[in-house]
mmCIF file of C-alpha atoms in Angstrom:
data_model
loop_
_atom_site.group_PDB
_atom_site.id
_atom_site.type_symbol
_atom_site.label_atom_id
_atom_site.label_comp_id
_atom_site.label_asym_id
_atom_site.label_seq_id
_atom_site.Cartn_x
_atom_site.Cartn_y
_atom_site.Cartn_z
ATOM 1 C CA MET A 1 -126.633 -6.682 -146.808
ATOM 2 C CA THR A 2 -125.476 -7.966 -149.837
ATOM 3 C CA ARG A 3 -123.198 -10.888 -150.253
ATOM 4 C CA THR A 4 -120.338 -11.634 -152.140
ATOM 5 C CA PRO A 5 -121.366 -14.784 -154.332
ATOM 6 C CA ALA A 6 -119.431 -18.101 -153.485
ATOM 7 C CA ALA A 7 -119.701 -21.542 -154.158
ATOM 8 C CA LEU A 8 -118.568 -24.933 -152.669
ATOM 9 C CA VAL A 9 -117.090 -27.017 -155.143
ATOM 10 C CA LEU A 10 -116.479 -31.058 -154.781
ATOM 11 C CA ALA A 11 -113.881 -32.702 -156.400
ATOM 12 C CA ASP A 12 -116.518 -35.329 -158.140
ATOM 13 C CA GLY A 13 -117.784 -32.119 -160.044
ATOM 14 C CA ARG A 14 -121.161 -31.353 -157.877
ATOM 15 C CA ILE A 15 -121.262 -27.682 -157.151
ATOM 16 C CA PHE A 16 -123.317 -25.404 -154.313
ATOM 17 C CA ARG A 17 -123.884 -22.229 -155.013
ATOM 18 C CA GLY A 18 -124.246 -19.552 -152.215
ATOM 19 C CA GLN A 19 -123.239 -16.414 -150.753
ATOM 20 C CA ALA A 20 -119.853 -15.744 -149.182
ATOM 21 C CA PHE A 21 -119.242 -14.865 -145.219
ATOM 22 C CA GLY A 22 -116.226 -14.462 -143.221
ATOM 23 C CA ALA A 23 -112.624 -13.949 -145.205
ATOM 24 C CA GLU A 24 -113.201 -14.254 -148.768
ATOM 25 C CA GLY A 25 -110.784 -16.141 -151.464
ATOM 26 C CA THR A 26 -110.064 -19.700 -151.448
ATOM 27 C CA THR A 27 -109.702 -22.232 -148.849
ATOM 28 C CA LEU A 28 -109.146 -26.205 -149.853
ATOM 29 C CA GLY A 29 -109.779 -29.459 -148.011
ATOM 30 C CA GLU A 30 -111.728 -32.705 -147.438
ATOM 31 C CA ALA A 31 -115.423 -31.813 -146.863
ATOM 32 C CA VAL A 32 -117.404 -33.400 -143.865
ATOM 33 C CA PHE A 33 -120.119 -32.745 -142.126
ATOM 34 C CA SER A 34 -120.726 -32.399 -138.126
ATOM 35 C CA THR A 35 -124.413 -33.631 -136.798
ATOM 36 C CA ALA A 36 -123.530 -31.529 -133.933
ATOM 37 C CA MET A 37 -126.287 -29.047 -132.838
ATOM 38 C CA THR A 38 -124.539 -26.822 -131.065
ATOM 39 C CA GLY A 39 -120.544 -25.749 -130.580
ATOM 40 C CA TYR A 40 -119.114 -24.580 -133.471
ATOM 41 C CA GLN A 41 -116.997 -22.635 -131.339
ATOM 42 C CA GLU A 42 -115.327 -25.618 -130.094
ATOM 43 C CA THR A 43 -115.965 -27.639 -133.486
ATOM 44 C CA MET A 44 -113.628 -24.575 -135.341
ATOM 45 C CA THR A 45 -111.128 -24.893 -132.573
ATOM 46 C CA ASP A 46 -110.849 -28.654 -132.475
ATOM 47 C CA PRO A 47 -106.902 -28.874 -134.133
ATOM 48 C CA SER A 48 -108.438 -32.817 -135.509
ATOM 49 C CA TYR A 49 -110.272 -30.706 -138.011
ATOM 50 C CA HIS A 50 -107.151 -29.431 -139.575
ATOM 51 C CA ARG A 51 -107.744 -29.445 -143.562
ATOM 52 C CA GLN A 52 -111.215 -30.194 -143.247
ATOM 53 C CA ILE A 53 -113.737 -28.304 -144.228
ATOM 54 C CA VAL A 54 -117.340 -28.486 -141.934
ATOM 55 C CA VAL A 55 -120.461 -28.881 -143.048
ATOM 56 C CA SER A 56 -122.929 -28.156 -140.492
ATOM 57 C CA THR A 57 -126.037 -30.212 -140.294
ATOM 58 C CA ALA A 58 -127.483 -27.374 -137.790
ATOM 59 C CA PRO A 59 -129.717 -25.334 -140.002
ATOM 60 C CA GLN A 60 -128.429 -21.865 -137.853
ATOM 61 C CA ILE A 61 -125.190 -20.791 -137.004
ATOM 62 C CA GLY A 62 -123.852 -18.021 -135.262
ATOM 63 C CA ASN A 63 -126.268 -17.446 -132.632
ATOM 64 C CA THR A 64 -124.512 -17.286 -129.762
ATOM 65 C CA GLY A 65 -121.323 -15.138 -131.474
ATOM 66 C CA TRP A 66 -117.685 -15.838 -130.497
ATOM 67 C CA ASN A 67 -116.300 -15.796 -126.386
ATOM 68 C CA ASP A 68 -113.312 -15.792 -125.174
ATOM 69 C CA GLU A 69 -113.227 -18.832 -122.388
ATOM 70 C CA ASP A 70 -114.694 -21.804 -124.977
ATOM 71 C CA SER A 71 -111.978 -22.477 -127.865
ATOM 72 C CA GLU A 72 -110.532 -25.882 -127.739
ATOM 73 C CA SER A 73 -106.752 -24.595 -129.624
ATOM 74 C CA HIS A 74 -103.354 -23.972 -127.301
ATOM 75 C CA GLY A 75 -103.350 -19.863 -128.491
ATOM 76 C CA ASP A 76 -107.366 -20.032 -129.536
ATOM 77 C CA LYS A 77 -106.803 -21.012 -133.433
ATOM 78 C CA ILE A 78 -109.766 -22.087 -135.733
ATOM 79 C CA TRP A 79 -108.339 -24.782 -137.738
ATOM 80 C CA VAL A 80 -111.220 -25.773 -139.504
ATOM 81 C CA ALA A 81 -110.089 -25.237 -143.155
ATOM 82 C CA GLY A 82 -113.786 -23.869 -144.147
ATOM 83 C CA LEU A 83 -116.783 -23.280 -142.793
ATOM 84 C CA VAL A 84 -120.511 -24.438 -144.677
ATOM 85 C CA ILE A 85 -123.976 -23.079 -143.157
ATOM 86 C CA ARG A 86 -127.419 -22.813 -143.918
ATOM 87 C CA ASP A 87 -127.809 -20.200 -142.278
ATOM 88 C CA LEU A 88 -125.753 -17.234 -140.914
ATOM 89 C CA SER A 89 -127.476 -15.641 -137.539
ATOM 90 C CA LYS A 90 -128.207 -11.907 -138.010
ATOM 91 C CA ARG A 91 -127.598 -11.157 -134.751
ATOM 92 C CA VAL A 92 -125.500 -12.685 -131.555
ATOM 93 C CA SER A 93 -127.325 -12.957 -128.727
ATOM 94 C CA ASN A 94 -125.138 -14.650 -125.500
ATOM 95 C CA TRP A 95 -124.246 -13.104 -122.262
ATOM 96 C CA ARG A 96 -120.549 -14.766 -122.764
ATOM 97 C CA ALA A 97 -120.443 -13.391 -126.650
ATOM 98 C CA ALA A 98 -117.463 -10.740 -127.148
ATOM 99 C CA ARG A 99 -117.982 -10.669 -131.330
ATOM 100 C CA SER A 100 -119.855 -12.366 -134.043
ATOM 101 C CA LEU A 101 -118.622 -15.477 -135.230
ATOM 102 C CA GLU A 102 -118.144 -13.618 -138.937
ATOM 103 C CA ASP A 103 -115.840 -11.256 -137.056
ATOM 104 C CA GLU A 104 -113.733 -13.929 -135.648
ATOM 105 C CA MET A 105 -113.729 -15.117 -139.234
ATOM 106 C CA ASN A 106 -112.505 -12.826 -140.573
ATOM 107 C CA ALA A 107 -110.101 -11.793 -138.373
ATOM 108 C CA GLN A 108 -108.380 -15.434 -138.537
ATOM 109 C CA GLY A 109 -108.826 -14.893 -142.698
ATOM 110 C CA ILE A 110 -111.514 -18.361 -142.114
ATOM 111 C CA ILE A 111 -113.103 -18.817 -145.199
ATOM 112 C CA GLY A 112 -117.098 -19.808 -145.451
ATOM 113 C CA ILE A 113 -120.453 -20.173 -147.682
ATOM 114 C CA GLN A 114 -123.787 -19.763 -146.206
ATOM 115 C CA GLY A 115 -127.123 -20.034 -147.756
ATOM 116 C CA VAL A 116 -126.766 -23.389 -149.390
ATOM 117 C CA ASP A 117 -128.437 -26.671 -148.787
ATOM 118 C CA THR A 118 -126.719 -28.304 -146.282
ATOM 119 C CA ARG A 119 -129.154 -31.334 -146.489
ATOM 120 C CA ALA A 120 -128.545 -31.771 -150.179
ATOM 121 C CA ILE A 121 -124.786 -31.514 -149.292
ATOM 122 C CA VAL A 122 -124.394 -34.048 -146.563
ATOM 123 C CA ARG A 123 -126.854 -36.652 -148.542
ATOM 124 C CA HIS A 124 -124.311 -36.437 -150.993
ATOM 125 C CA LEU A 125 -120.748 -37.133 -148.828
ATOM 126 C CA ARG A 126 -122.979 -39.702 -146.449
ATOM 127 C CA THR A 127 -123.627 -41.341 -150.419
ATOM 128 C CA LYS A 128 -120.289 -40.998 -151.818
ATOM 129 C CA GLY A 129 -118.483 -40.438 -148.802
ATOM 130 C CA SER A 130 -115.996 -37.577 -147.389
ATOM 131 C CA ILE A 131 -114.450 -35.998 -150.494
ATOM 132 C CA ALA A 132 -111.511 -33.066 -151.561
ATOM 133 C CA ALA A 133 -113.470 -30.281 -151.867
ATOM 134 C CA GLY A 134 -113.113 -26.058 -152.047
ATOM 135 C CA ILE A 135 -115.011 -23.071 -151.205
ATOM 136 C CA PHE A 136 -114.200 -20.337 -153.790
ATOM 137 C CA SER A 137 -115.544 -16.467 -153.247
ATOM 138 C CA GLY A 138 -115.584 -12.904 -154.817
ATOM 139 C CA ALA A 139 -112.704 -13.112 -157.603
ATOM 140 C CA ASP A 140 -111.031 -16.494 -157.149
ATOM 141 C CA VAL A 141 -115.068 -18.033 -158.532
ATOM 142 C CA THR A 142 -113.964 -18.982 -161.952
ATOM 143 C CA SER A 143 -114.908 -21.136 -164.393
ATOM 144 C CA ASP A 144 -116.520 -24.889 -163.070
ATOM 145 C CA GLU A 145 -113.643 -27.051 -164.743
ATOM 146 C CA ASP A 146 -110.588 -24.389 -163.279
ATOM 147 C CA MET A 147 -112.202 -25.153 -159.766
ATOM 148 C CA VAL A 148 -112.682 -28.966 -160.157
ATOM 149 C CA ARG A 149 -109.513 -28.990 -161.359
ATOM 150 C CA THR A 150 -107.981 -27.309 -158.512
ATOM 151 C CA VAL A 151 -109.926 -28.882 -156.196
ATOM 152 C CA ALA A 152 -108.742 -32.471 -157.529
ATOM 153 C CA SER A 153 -105.475 -31.627 -157.366
ATOM 154 C CA GLN A 154 -104.786 -31.344 -153.529
ATOM 155 C CA PRO A 155 -103.034 -33.820 -150.974
ATOM 156 C CA SER A 156 -105.069 -36.921 -150.240
ATOM 157 C CA MET A 157 -106.328 -36.810 -146.388
ATOM 158 C CA GLU A 158 -105.520 -40.469 -146.505
ATOM 159 C CA GLY A 159 -101.822 -40.912 -145.928
ATOM 160 C CA ALA A 160 -101.677 -37.379 -144.615
ATOM 161 C CA ASP A 161 -99.476 -36.842 -141.880
ATOM 162 C CA LEU A 162 -100.532 -33.752 -139.996
ATOM 163 C CA ALA A 163 -99.900 -34.278 -136.360
ATOM 164 C CA GLY A 164 -96.580 -32.525 -136.562
ATOM 165 C CA ASP A 165 -98.964 -29.433 -138.044
ATOM 166 C CA VAL A 166 -100.754 -28.176 -134.948
ATOM 167 C CA SER A 167 -98.757 -29.656 -132.329
ATOM 168 C CA THR A 168 -96.998 -27.819 -130.028
ATOM 169 C CA ASP A 169 -93.303 -26.887 -130.458
ATOM 170 C CA GLU A 170 -92.095 -26.344 -126.787
ATOM 171 C CA VAL A 171 -92.972 -28.123 -123.481
ATOM 172 C CA TYR A 172 -95.704 -26.439 -121.912
ATOM 173 C CA ILE A 173 -97.478 -26.982 -118.293
ATOM 174 C CA VAL A 174 -100.909 -26.874 -116.968
ATOM 175 C CA GLU A 175 -101.253 -27.181 -113.473
ATOM 176 C CA PRO A 176 -103.688 -28.744 -111.277
ATOM 177 C CA GLU A 177 -106.353 -27.001 -109.143
ATOM 178 C CA GLY A 178 -105.254 -27.215 -105.681
ATOM 179 C CA GLU A 179 -102.786 -29.708 -104.794
ATOM 180 C CA VAL A 180 -100.882 -32.417 -106.830
ATOM 181 C CA LYS A 181 -102.130 -35.670 -106.791
ATOM 182 C CA HIS A 182 -100.375 -37.100 -109.854
ATOM 183 C CA THR A 183 -98.543 -35.453 -113.113
ATOM 184 C CA VAL A 184 -98.917 -36.560 -116.507
ATOM 185 C CA ILE A 185 -97.215 -36.036 -119.685
ATOM 186 C CA ALA A 186 -99.599 -35.589 -122.650
ATOM 187 C CA TYR A 187 -98.494 -35.899 -126.245
ATOM 188 C CA ASP A 188 -99.789 -33.071 -127.999
ATOM 189 C CA MET A 189 -101.615 -34.781 -131.565
ATOM 190 C CA GLY A 190 -103.256 -32.142 -131.363
ATOM 191 C CA ILE A 191 -104.925 -31.772 -127.977
ATOM 192 C CA LYS A 192 -107.838 -29.932 -127.044
ATOM 193 C CA SER A 193 -107.390 -27.120 -124.260
ATOM 194 C CA ASN A 194 -110.184 -28.840 -122.283
ATOM 195 C CA THR A 195 -108.517 -31.894 -121.851
ATOM 196 C CA PRO A 196 -105.700 -30.164 -119.421
ATOM 197 C CA ARG A 197 -108.392 -28.857 -117.611
ATOM 198 C CA GLU A 198 -110.371 -32.085 -116.738
ATOM 199 C CA PHE A 199 -106.958 -33.016 -115.482
ATOM 200 C CA SER A 200 -106.249 -29.918 -113.425
ATOM 201 C CA VAL A 201 -109.578 -30.340 -111.791
ATOM 202 C CA ARG A 202 -108.446 -33.568 -110.655
ATOM 203 C CA GLY A 203 -105.165 -32.578 -109.168
ATOM 204 C CA VAL A 204 -103.492 -33.889 -111.954
ATOM 205 C CA ARG A 205 -100.213 -31.934 -113.480
ATOM 206 C CA THR A 206 -100.111 -31.457 -117.511
ATOM 207 C CA VAL A 207 -96.528 -31.515 -118.937
ATOM 208 C CA VAL A 208 -97.713 -31.046 -122.603
ATOM 209 C CA VAL A 209 -94.786 -32.430 -124.936
ATOM 210 C CA PRO A 210 -94.578 -32.244 -128.889
ATOM 211 C CA SER A 211 -96.028 -34.480 -131.182
ATOM 212 C CA ASP A 212 -92.402 -36.431 -132.053
ATOM 213 C CA THR A 213 -90.826 -36.445 -128.024
ATOM 214 C CA SER A 214 -88.804 -39.777 -128.120
ATOM 215 C CA PHE A 215 -89.224 -42.282 -125.276
ATOM 216 C CA GLU A 216 -85.851 -41.381 -123.710
ATOM 217 C CA LYS A 217 -86.767 -37.893 -123.937
ATOM 218 C CA LEU A 218 -90.044 -38.747 -122.132
ATOM 219 C CA GLN A 219 -88.040 -40.569 -119.460
ATOM 220 C CA GLU A 220 -86.358 -37.652 -118.202
ATOM 221 C CA LEU A 221 -89.422 -35.406 -118.379
ATOM 222 C CA MET A 222 -91.072 -37.996 -116.117
ATOM 223 C CA LYS A 223 -87.796 -38.064 -113.752
ATOM 224 C CA GLU A 224 -87.660 -34.002 -113.668
ATOM 225 C CA HIS A 225 -91.643 -33.660 -113.041
ATOM 226 C CA GLY A 226 -92.275 -36.901 -110.886
ATOM 227 C CA ALA A 227 -94.939 -38.134 -113.783
ATOM 228 C CA GLN A 228 -96.716 -41.238 -113.471
ATOM 229 C CA GLY A 229 -98.260 -41.843 -116.702
ATOM 230 C CA VAL A 230 -98.384 -41.165 -120.172
ATOM 231 C CA PHE A 231 -101.767 -39.502 -122.337
ATOM 232 C CA VAL A 232 -101.464 -39.114 -126.229
ATOM 233 C CA SER A 233 -104.636 -36.933 -127.449
ATOM 234 C CA ASN A 234 -106.987 -36.726 -129.927
ATOM 235 C CA GLY A 235 -105.368 -34.899 -133.902
ATOM 236 C CA PRO A 236 -105.843 -35.040 -137.121
ATOM 237 C CA GLY A 237 -104.552 -36.944 -139.931
ATOM 238 C CA ASP A 238 -104.035 -40.745 -141.191
ATOM 239 C CA PRO A 239 -102.565 -42.663 -138.126
ATOM 240 C CA ALA A 240 -101.160 -45.070 -140.638
ATOM 241 C CA THR A 241 -98.278 -42.257 -141.164
ATOM 242 C CA ALA A 242 -97.603 -42.196 -136.999
ATOM 243 C CA ASP A 243 -95.081 -44.748 -137.163
ATOM 244 C CA LYS A 244 -92.908 -42.972 -134.469
ATOM 245 C CA THR A 245 -95.460 -41.873 -131.998
ATOM 246 C CA VAL A 246 -96.535 -45.869 -132.466
ATOM 247 C CA ALA A 247 -93.036 -46.746 -131.613
ATOM 248 C CA GLU A 248 -92.535 -44.813 -129.062
ATOM 249 C CA VAL A 249 -95.794 -45.997 -126.680
ATOM 250 C CA ARG A 250 -94.593 -49.403 -127.430
ATOM 251 C CA LYS A 251 -92.042 -48.619 -125.128
ATOM 252 C CA VAL A 252 -94.261 -46.488 -122.784
ATOM 253 C CA LEU A 253 -96.057 -50.416 -122.710
ATOM 254 C CA GLU A 254 -92.966 -52.360 -122.222
ATOM 255 C CA ALA A 255 -92.191 -50.236 -119.403
ATOM 256 C CA LYS A 256 -96.023 -51.145 -117.850
ATOM 257 C CA ILE A 257 -96.144 -46.724 -117.631
ATOM 258 C CA PRO A 258 -100.204 -46.370 -117.165
ATOM 259 C CA PHE A 259 -101.285 -45.120 -120.789
ATOM 260 C CA PHE A 260 -104.774 -43.362 -121.358
ATOM 261 C CA GLY A 261 -105.378 -42.114 -124.885
ATOM 262 C CA ILE A 262 -108.394 -40.624 -126.778
ATOM 263 C CA CYS A 263 -109.014 -40.360 -130.600
ATOM 264 C CA PHE A 264 -105.965 -40.388 -132.848
ATOM 265 C CA GLY A 265 -104.475 -41.713 -129.349
ATOM 266 C CA ASN A 266 -106.762 -44.817 -129.438
ATOM 267 C CA GLN A 267 -105.467 -45.554 -133.318
ATOM 268 C CA ILE A 268 -102.321 -45.314 -131.813
ATOM 269 C CA LEU A 269 -102.489 -47.643 -128.899
ATOM 270 C CA GLY A 270 -104.166 -50.168 -131.514
ATOM 271 C CA ARG A 271 -101.114 -50.126 -133.817
ATOM 272 C CA ALA A 272 -98.764 -50.500 -131.156
ATOM 273 C CA LEU A 273 -101.093 -53.394 -129.796
ATOM 274 C CA GLY A 274 -100.357 -54.839 -133.514
ATOM 275 C CA MET A 275 -104.207 -53.621 -134.997
ATOM 276 C CA GLU A 276 -104.763 -51.764 -138.637
ATOM 277 C CA THR A 277 -106.823 -48.684 -139.081
ATOM 278 C CA TYR A 278 -108.436 -47.917 -142.008
ATOM 279 C CA LYS A 279 -110.287 -44.669 -143.862
ATOM 280 C CA LEU A 280 -114.506 -44.272 -142.599
ATOM 281 C CA LYS A 281 -116.202 -44.322 -145.613
ATOM 282 C CA PHE A 282 -117.802 -40.387 -144.450
ATOM 283 C CA GLY A 283 -116.662 -40.557 -140.331
ATOM 284 C CA HIS A 284 -117.983 -39.877 -137.083
ATOM 285 C CA ARG A 285 -118.301 -36.165 -136.612
ATOM 286 C CA GLY A 286 -120.687 -34.833 -133.705
ATOM 287 C CA ILE A 287 -121.483 -34.695 -130.464
ATOM 288 C CA ASN A 288 -124.301 -37.822 -130.183
ATOM 289 C CA VAL A 289 -122.691 -40.426 -131.450
ATOM 290 C CA PRO A 290 -123.947 -43.660 -129.649
ATOM 291 C CA VAL A 291 -121.233 -46.157 -127.767
ATOM 292 C CA LEU A 292 -121.395 -49.506 -125.823
ATOM 293 C CA ASN A 293 -118.496 -50.654 -123.510
ATOM 294 C CA HIS A 294 -118.428 -54.204 -123.387
ATOM 295 C CA LEU A 295 -117.021 -54.373 -119.834
ATOM 296 C CA THR A 296 -120.285 -52.742 -118.493
ATOM 297 C CA GLY A 297 -122.888 -53.075 -120.812
ATOM 298 C CA LYS A 298 -123.145 -49.069 -120.289
ATOM 299 C CA ILE A 299 -124.108 -47.109 -123.214
ATOM 300 C CA ASP A 300 -122.488 -43.504 -123.317
ATOM 301 C CA ILE A 301 -123.904 -41.029 -125.995
ATOM 302 C CA THR A 302 -120.062 -39.098 -126.882
ATOM 303 C CA ALA A 303 -118.633 -36.486 -128.963
ATOM 304 C CA GLN A 304 -116.641 -37.633 -131.529
ATOM 305 C CA ASN A 305 -114.483 -36.384 -134.740
ATOM 306 C CA HIS A 306 -112.661 -38.911 -136.330
ATOM 307 C CA GLY A 307 -112.156 -40.092 -140.242
ATOM 308 C CA PHE A 308 -110.109 -42.887 -139.555
ATOM 309 C CA ALA A 309 -110.669 -46.260 -137.069
ATOM 310 C CA LEU A 310 -108.962 -49.686 -136.077
ATOM 311 C CA LYS A 311 -109.990 -52.877 -137.700
ATOM 312 C CA GLY A 312 -111.328 -55.103 -135.177
ATOM 313 C CA THR A 313 -114.355 -56.844 -133.515
ATOM 314 C CA ALA A 314 -116.522 -55.935 -130.469
ATOM 315 C CA GLY A 315 -115.447 -58.125 -127.617
ATOM 316 C CA GLU A 316 -112.485 -59.489 -129.623
ATOM 317 C CA VAL A 317 -109.602 -60.579 -127.237
ATOM 318 C CA PHE A 318 -106.168 -60.856 -128.945
ATOM 319 C CA SER A 319 -102.307 -61.442 -127.930
ATOM 320 C CA THR A 320 -99.413 -59.126 -127.829
ATOM 321 C CA PRO A 321 -95.813 -58.541 -127.088
ATOM 322 C CA PHE A 322 -97.117 -56.924 -123.956
ATOM 323 C CA GLY A 323 -100.005 -59.324 -122.576
ATOM 324 C CA ASP A 324 -103.873 -59.833 -124.146
ATOM 325 C CA ALA A 325 -105.881 -56.897 -125.165
ATOM 326 C CA HIS A 326 -109.865 -56.713 -125.946
ATOM 327 C CA VAL A 327 -111.949 -54.423 -127.807
ATOM 328 C CA THR A 328 -113.669 -52.777 -125.147
ATOM 329 C CA HIS A 329 -116.135 -50.473 -126.948
ATOM 330 C CA THR A 330 -117.659 -50.020 -130.263
ATOM 331 C CA CYS A 331 -120.251 -47.933 -131.999
ATOM 332 C CA LEU A 332 -123.621 -48.751 -131.879
ATOM 333 C CA ASN A 333 -124.515 -46.947 -135.230
ATOM 334 C CA ASP A 334 -122.364 -48.860 -137.507
ATOM 335 C CA GLY A 335 -120.153 -51.395 -134.950
ATOM 336 C CA THR A 336 -117.116 -49.278 -135.512
ATOM 337 C CA VAL A 337 -114.010 -49.880 -132.985
ATOM 338 C CA GLU A 338 -114.104 -47.240 -130.026
ATOM 339 C CA GLY A 339 -111.870 -48.626 -127.196
ATOM 340 C CA VAL A 340 -109.295 -51.164 -126.871
ATOM 341 C CA ALA A 341 -106.996 -51.400 -124.042
ATOM 342 C CA LEU A 342 -104.948 -53.996 -122.360
ATOM 343 C CA VAL A 343 -106.229 -56.732 -120.018
ATOM 344 C CA ASP A 344 -104.179 -56.293 -117.147
ATOM 345 C CA GLY A 345 -105.607 -52.321 -117.253
ATOM 346 C CA SER A 346 -102.078 -51.115 -117.493
ATOM 347 C CA ALA A 347 -103.076 -49.101 -121.375
ATOM 348 C CA PHE A 348 -106.639 -47.901 -122.017
ATOM 349 C CA SER A 349 -108.210 -45.565 -124.915
ATOM 350 C CA VAL A 350 -111.101 -44.767 -126.779
ATOM 351 C CA GLN A 351 -111.937 -42.966 -130.165
ATOM 352 C CA TYR A 352 -114.439 -40.215 -128.644
ATOM 353 C CA HIS A 353 -113.488 -36.885 -126.722
ATOM 354 C CA PRO A 354 -114.596 -37.579 -123.057
ATOM 355 C CA GLU A 355 -113.307 -34.061 -122.288
ATOM 356 C CA ALA A 356 -116.715 -33.057 -123.608
ATOM 357 C CA ALA A 357 -116.027 -29.833 -125.324
ATOM 358 C CA ALA A 358 -118.793 -29.670 -126.722
ATOM 359 C CA GLY A 359 -120.503 -32.180 -125.910
ATOM 360 C CA PRO A 360 -122.225 -34.774 -123.590
ATOM 361 C CA HIS A 361 -120.143 -35.494 -120.451
ATOM 362 C CA ASP A 362 -121.444 -39.621 -120.246
ATOM 363 C CA ALA A 363 -117.713 -40.599 -120.856
ATOM 364 C CA ASN A 364 -116.487 -37.836 -118.469
ATOM 365 C CA PRO A 365 -115.523 -41.401 -115.839
ATOM 366 C CA LEU A 366 -112.546 -42.216 -117.859
ATOM 367 C CA PHE A 367 -110.509 -39.268 -116.662
ATOM 368 C CA ASP A 368 -111.370 -40.809 -113.273
ATOM 369 C CA GLN A 369 -110.350 -44.312 -114.193
ATOM 370 C CA PHE A 370 -107.078 -43.070 -115.643
ATOM 371 C CA LEU A 371 -106.704 -41.046 -111.818
ATOM 372 C CA GLU A 372 -107.897 -45.368 -110.347
ATOM 373 C CA LEU A 373 -104.732 -46.608 -112.896
ATOM 374 C CA LEU A 374 -102.157 -43.626 -111.498
ATOM 375 C CA ASP A 375 -103.172 -44.028 -108.056
ATOM 376 C CA SER A 376 -102.446 -47.994 -108.321
ATOM 377 C CA HIS A 377 -98.797 -47.639 -109.615
ATOM 378 C CA LYS A 378 -98.043 -44.497 -107.460
#
């Protein structure tokens, strides 16, 4: 099969040439890399990857095809801006596969490039940091100067307010399996489908609300549905832009409503507690990141996808308007803050993805911790 030429172009002028797969044309985004060896479907449908071109470190992608069960977005939408891989599997071999990866990328208009040296690309990104990029294929492969100019002219990820792009427009409910033990209001900053599933198997009804829901509307919904807690999900973009959500979460903390956040939700809680955020050089993206819990001394291997983090130090205790708070978790790779909480236990969050889609289940008990908090406030 003859493939159409394609190019991955970075804003610093570096160009990697390969062959197109999936849809053809031009796509722009921030080039990032994922160290996950499995779970490309979950990665591609994670709304946290909105406006990002993902470079996979796994040498071959597509071998398990695409199924109708593992997508992590509401409506099964692919959110990555583009996909960069070394080898595309020539055949699909999985009993759940309904079609190939390329079939799904074509159906959703997602542009990819294969046949490039992903090791060299990842080394470049680790050295230079995540950078504006573009994939050009077919007739869109023009002069190097024109492509670099197009890539460099796109908006920066720093300062990007993207949660509204991926959030639900309407409230929807995910019912629990069996008896309803609790009801939780979940702010959809880019929520992954497996999060409400994890609540569901524990008997928790999840009322998913738009990212811009006010505290007053939140109170109405809590009263209407008998909700006891608030959850803030993962999501894309710069947490420094989320002033409105931070303000609403401060009201949640003032009311001592049980709170749990993951990923973007960790940054939101941190900001509500008075912490600052910053952009990481190349972020954490993969399903093999070690995190130390300073309260228990336990190490979890975690799934992560974030390009921003909270400023803080391991075990730090600090004062807030809502009582003392502390840094509860840090990354063993680089010391990045991976969790914060109020010392009284009424609010806690982690930077990683305990719903484990895809990824290890080490951190899954965090959902049980939230249930214990809800029980104590019932």
